Amino acid sequence: MRTHWCGELRPQHIGQKVRLCGWASKIRDHGGVIFIDLRDRSGIVQTVFDPSACLREVHKLASEVGSEYVLLVEGEVVRRPPGTENPKLPTGEIEVRGERIEVLNESKPLPFPLTSDDADEMVRLKHRYLDLRRQRMQRILELRYKFTKAIRDFMDAEGFWEIETPILWKHTPEGAREFIVPSRLHPGKFYVLPQSPQLCKQLLMVAGVERYFQIARCFRDEDPRADRQLEFTQVDIEMSFITREDIFDLVERMLAYAFEHAVGIKVETPFARMSYSDAMERYGTDKPDLRFGMEIADITDIVANSSFQIFSQVASVGGKVKALNAVGCASFSRKDVSELTDIAKRAGAKGLATISVGESEIHSHVAKFLSDGELEAIFERLKATAGDLILIVADKGWLACTALGLLRNHIAAKLNLKRYGDWKFVWVVDFPLLQWDEEEGRYTPVHHPFTSPLPEDECLLIEGANSALPKGHPEHPLSKVRANAYDIVLNGYEIGGGSIRIHKRQLQEALFKAIDLPMEEAHQKFGFLLEAFEYGAPPHGGIALGLDRIIAIIADTENIREVIAFPKTSTGYDPMTGSPTPVSEQLLRDTHIRLSLED
RNA sequence: GGGGCCGUGGUGCAGCCCGGUUAGCACGUCGGCCUGUCAAGCCGGAGGUCGCGGGUUCAAAUCCCGUCGGCCCCGCCA
């Protein structure tokens, strides 16, 4: 139908007759000359219908065109008259002199403007097919395609096979709440949609596939957030006969390749690395944003004996006094500071001490309790100079760090330190393998129950079984086992995580014992995997990357719905189709389901 | 499960605090004029149960209660 794309026309096409297809984006009818901006996937080009240069009926047809009419326009590419070029358009030096116009379809007036970005999201989602017509959304769709394409190209070159795994899967307790699918052929029984292809990809390793990947859809029936959806996509990878170094190397090269080939962004490799405990100590989070400094410092030793009772008391019971230098924030208003205090309190801190450093004086409600020597030592440790604002939280170590971590992010956002175009990847390693679950009264896996411990920590798993210390105690061997697991973090967002898996029965049994999962029950839940592991399972490990989140970061949006073609609202509703909906009585009967709705 | 913010013609907003004209503005839309615009311009018109229900009041977009929907956060997300 067409000879060219609208957006590709340049001065080099001048003189050519072209036939274009697209939508009428913007119409400027001067009574005489009519301009119609014709838009297709590639961009926009101005078409002109001049009554002195085209047939009368062509001009009449053009005058009847409405917004978003679907058009076929034929004409000659000409240079725009001097002074009328539009530098805002890539095609702005030329225009198409319309000689023929055909209305392929009409359009009703639109429910929201396609030319601005601030329409109500609900309306956009209801008419997503219109929303996706907008150039910004098309760029995102294109970016997402190019990114996954690059990943496929790269993984192919590395010898990986993309293998599809079942969507109808088996219910396995632990982990996220699952979506269930009733079985018509097995009355009263259900499939579930996979939270991730985790177990499948491990079975593929037992199967000798060695190098697997998949752009995999995953489903979790948890409350969505700005950066979460009920269904999302992960780049799922698993390899045999490797150590975590191999995974790091592969993923670093893969991301560098995809960033460069999809978006032209050069990414520095190798990525930074940081232990979990380091991340918590220095940044107060397991997903530090390394685009800016402002590290958290420990000043417990400086103020342990100070006359400020809150500090000395916390120190004497094993707590920590942590501080952060909000560089250049001395001028924060009372309101700003009270906002900071609220954030700290939300994290569980009892309060926030601040010291505002001036040229010759300091402003602080705690300074009078601190000696000059103590103040000097604090300034020195935080490299504080005039104009800075020091924030101090005294509490249990991890709580003080977490509170300051939140403040660090808040202040950086306020000071505009989270700059777009800065790509700071970091591997966070050596997570604890287990965490104590107060409610359930047992240890639970931080990652998942097939994550191996660091080789040097395996003995702690055995020791743990015989320890005299109460479970949950921070010094209990089981609290101290580090996992051979890793997260990858980009600009403060966790974009993926993985581990080297357990592949030996003995270690797996020790792990189940540590989390108080009887072998019998383990077999009920994961029997197929445990059995598979008895037939020569190779050492293996892998990672899963959150594709939606990565695309969102590149597209510079906090909202993951922006990078999903047909997303759902934060209650899991789809305004376009109206789903979820009730189903017919017949379908319920077929699938042996009786509803018991309250009220 | 809990908390915060929001809901006013098709779209984006104002009005709400301190109740009282015909609910205002911009965009879009419709009609007219207009031969170089690109946020085209000028003139005119249509379009609103102020999310819904209840209450207070002589009187409610405005105050109160409830409810529905949206967004964000905590819990949750191995």
XYZ file of C-alpha atoms in Angstrom, chain A residues 92-366:
275
model
C 10.890 19.149 9.238
C 12.929 20.220 6.231
C 10.508 18.684 3.773
C 6.789 18.141 3.274
C 4.641 16.030 1.004
C 2.559 17.919 -1.542
C -0.651 15.913 -1.565
C -1.949 14.979 -5.000
C -4.299 12.223 -3.902
C -5.929 11.404 -0.603
C -7.985 8.402 0.333
C -9.820 8.044 3.633
C -9.263 4.396 4.598
C -11.301 4.827 7.759
C -12.896 7.513 9.866
C -12.566 8.011 13.598
C -14.867 9.235 16.308
C -13.525 12.116 18.445
C -11.023 10.666 20.901
C -11.728 10.119 24.592
C -8.402 11.734 25.497
C -5.702 13.666 23.620
C -2.912 11.605 22.106
C -0.534 14.528 22.094
C 0.024 14.966 25.822
C 1.197 12.651 28.570
C -1.116 13.672 31.385
C -4.385 11.927 30.586
C -5.982 9.970 33.397
C -4.416 6.520 33.568
C -7.776 4.816 33.969
C -9.003 6.354 30.690
C -5.755 5.470 28.981
C -6.041 1.857 30.103
C -9.666 1.652 29.058
C -8.630 2.670 25.536
C -5.171 1.191 25.624
C -5.175 0.702 21.838
C -5.346 4.493 21.534
C -2.854 5.095 24.308
C -0.392 2.820 22.559
C -0.748 4.904 19.407
C 1.083 7.693 21.179
C 4.676 8.074 20.115
C 6.015 7.761 23.626
C 4.280 4.416 24.108
C 5.382 3.165 20.707
C 8.967 4.026 21.571
C 8.619 1.959 24.737
C 7.125 -1.011 22.869
C 9.968 -0.778 20.394
C 12.571 -0.480 23.138
C 11.172 -3.522 24.894
C 11.206 -5.570 21.704
C 14.728 -4.522 20.815
C 15.942 -5.300 24.325
C 14.521 -8.825 24.388
C 15.709 -9.365 20.828
C 19.227 -8.370 21.861
C 19.072 -10.769 24.795
C 17.954 -13.589 22.519
C 20.735 -12.808 20.046
C 23.313 -12.722 22.789
C 22.144 -15.870 24.521
C 21.997 -17.716 21.244
C 25.586 -16.780 20.502
C 26.544 -18.050 23.946
C 25.065 -21.452 23.233
C 21.882 -21.120 25.267
C 18.603 -22.738 24.256
C 15.339 -20.944 24.869
C 12.918 -23.539 26.194
C 9.267 -22.993 27.040
C 8.044 -24.312 30.372
C 4.462 -25.031 31.429
C 2.019 -22.289 32.326
C -0.263 -24.873 33.916
C 1.924 -25.940 36.790
C 1.826 -27.629 40.155
C 0.863 -25.958 43.392
C 3.922 -25.696 45.611
C 3.381 -23.986 48.937
C 5.922 -21.468 50.230
C 6.543 -18.330 48.317
C 4.025 -16.060 46.709
C 0.302 -16.662 46.605
C -0.545 -18.464 43.390
C -3.269 -18.131 40.788
C -5.199 -21.378 40.557
C -6.757 -22.997 37.512
C -9.444 -25.638 38.009
C -9.104 -28.945 36.201
C -12.170 -30.120 34.296
C -10.772 -33.629 33.808
C -9.682 -34.001 37.428
C -12.606 -32.862 39.551
C -11.593 -30.938 42.642
C -8.006 -30.561 41.541
C -6.147 -27.498 40.356
C -3.186 -26.327 38.399
C -1.478 -23.116 39.373
C 0.244 -20.526 37.230
C 4.005 -20.495 37.881
C 5.488 -17.837 40.175
C 8.598 -18.487 38.120
C 9.980 -21.434 36.117
C 12.414 -22.104 38.985
C 11.911 -25.837 39.420
C 11.500 -26.446 35.701
C 14.805 -24.900 34.831
C 16.542 -26.966 37.472
C 14.997 -30.097 35.983
C 16.328 -28.983 32.606
C 19.781 -28.950 34.150
C 19.275 -32.525 35.354
C 18.144 -33.208 31.787
C 21.531 -32.167 30.511
C 20.436 -28.998 28.738
C 23.344 -27.198 30.443
C 22.453 -23.768 29.155
C 18.823 -22.665 29.340
C 17.130 -19.331 29.131
C 13.598 -18.077 28.646
C 11.769 -14.785 28.396
C 9.238 -16.157 30.839
C 5.887 -14.896 32.054
C 5.430 -15.245 35.794
C 2.342 -14.880 37.958
C 2.022 -13.849 41.595
C -1.292 -13.176 43.240
C 0.022 -10.522 45.615
C -0.987 -6.873 45.957
C 0.597 -4.990 43.054
C 2.741 -1.888 43.495
C 3.967 0.816 41.173
C 6.828 -1.513 40.234
C 4.904 -4.816 40.396
C 2.130 -6.470 38.383
C 0.190 -9.683 38.879
C 1.876 -11.020 35.775
C 5.319 -9.939 34.768
C 8.205 -11.074 32.639
C 11.562 -12.318 33.717
C 14.682 -13.193 31.794
C 15.224 -16.622 33.278
C 18.649 -18.246 33.032
C 20.170 -21.487 34.326
C 23.575 -23.085 33.676
C 25.359 -26.265 34.672
C 28.988 -26.777 35.710
C 29.532 -23.186 36.705
C 30.354 -21.067 39.713
C 28.743 -17.765 40.486
C 31.641 -16.035 38.763
C 30.418 -17.531 35.490
C 26.934 -16.156 36.086
C 28.325 -12.710 36.909
C 30.426 -12.705 33.769
C 27.573 -13.877 31.560
C 25.002 -11.444 32.922
C 27.406 -8.513 32.774
C 28.178 -9.182 29.142
C 24.523 -9.859 28.357
C 23.321 -6.589 29.878
C 26.153 -4.627 28.290
C 25.213 -6.157 24.933
C 21.488 -5.508 25.334
C 21.973 -1.940 26.578
C 24.266 -1.171 23.686
C 22.271 -2.863 20.937
C 18.796 -1.874 22.101
C 19.441 1.645 23.343
C 23.001 2.533 22.412
C 24.019 2.842 26.035
C 27.565 1.824 26.919
C 27.677 0.045 30.240
C 30.883 -0.391 32.192
C 31.879 -3.913 33.154
C 32.667 -5.633 35.409
C 29.959 -4.423 37.778
C 30.715 -3.366 41.332
C 30.267 -5.952 44.065
C 29.225 -5.576 47.625
C 28.353 -7.938 50.411
C 24.870 -7.797 51.848
C 26.230 -6.719 55.214
C 28.301 -3.986 53.582
C 25.286 -2.730 51.671
C 23.240 -2.582 54.846
C 26.030 -0.900 56.836
C 26.959 1.699 54.278
C 23.689 2.310 52.442
C 21.003 1.003 54.797
C 19.437 -1.150 52.086
C 20.132 -4.329 50.144
C 19.626 -2.381 46.912
C 21.904 0.623 47.132
C 21.747 3.439 44.600
C 25.398 4.078 43.766
C 24.764 7.113 41.575
C 25.696 9.219 44.568
C 27.790 8.854 47.722
C 26.461 9.974 51.102
C 27.443 6.791 52.875
C 26.288 5.962 56.338
C 28.976 6.136 59.032
C 29.168 4.509 62.436
C 29.866 7.025 65.198
C 29.060 4.757 68.120
C 32.655 4.823 69.355
C 32.708 8.634 69.334
C 29.551 9.161 71.343
C 29.518 6.011 73.487
C 30.511 7.997 76.530
C 28.933 11.294 75.627
C 26.686 13.088 78.036
C 23.840 12.758 75.604
C 22.051 9.910 77.305
C 20.180 8.604 74.280
C 23.466 7.963 72.465
C 25.405 6.560 75.400
C 22.531 4.393 76.503
C 21.952 2.871 73.071
C 25.688 2.212 72.858
C 25.797 0.544 76.248
C 23.130 -2.013 75.315
C 24.819 -3.001 72.076
C 22.945 -0.615 69.781
C 24.606 1.627 67.263
C 24.731 5.323 66.572
C 24.734 5.855 62.810
C 25.114 9.094 60.927
C 24.693 10.451 57.441
C 26.038 13.669 55.966
C 23.340 15.357 53.906
C 25.805 17.431 51.935
C 24.720 21.033 51.475
C 21.437 20.624 53.310
C 22.168 22.931 56.251
C 19.588 25.333 54.875
C 16.758 22.803 55.195
C 13.720 24.442 56.738
C 12.076 23.308 59.902
C 9.443 21.673 57.713
C 12.065 19.824 55.648
C 13.654 18.484 58.799
C 10.347 17.399 60.255
C 9.704 15.546 57.013
C 13.028 13.755 57.510
C 12.049 12.890 61.065
C 8.780 11.384 59.851
C 10.635 9.183 57.396
C 13.007 7.989 60.108
C 10.099 7.245 62.412
C 8.267 5.333 59.733
C 11.305 3.069 59.575
C 10.904 2.477 63.291
C 13.473 4.936 64.616
C 12.515 6.669 67.826
C 13.797 9.979 66.610
C 16.241 11.831 64.441
C 19.061 14.025 65.706
C 20.310 16.705 63.352
C 23.343 18.940 63.348
C 23.324 21.810 60.917
C 26.871 22.942 60.231
C 27.406 26.667 59.606
C 30.509 28.720 58.856
C 31.296 29.435 62.475
C 28.343 28.100 64.380
C 26.196 24.993 64.446
C 22.485 24.567 64.950
C 21.364 21.481 66.782
C 19.216 20.429 69.693
C 21.739 17.742 70.615
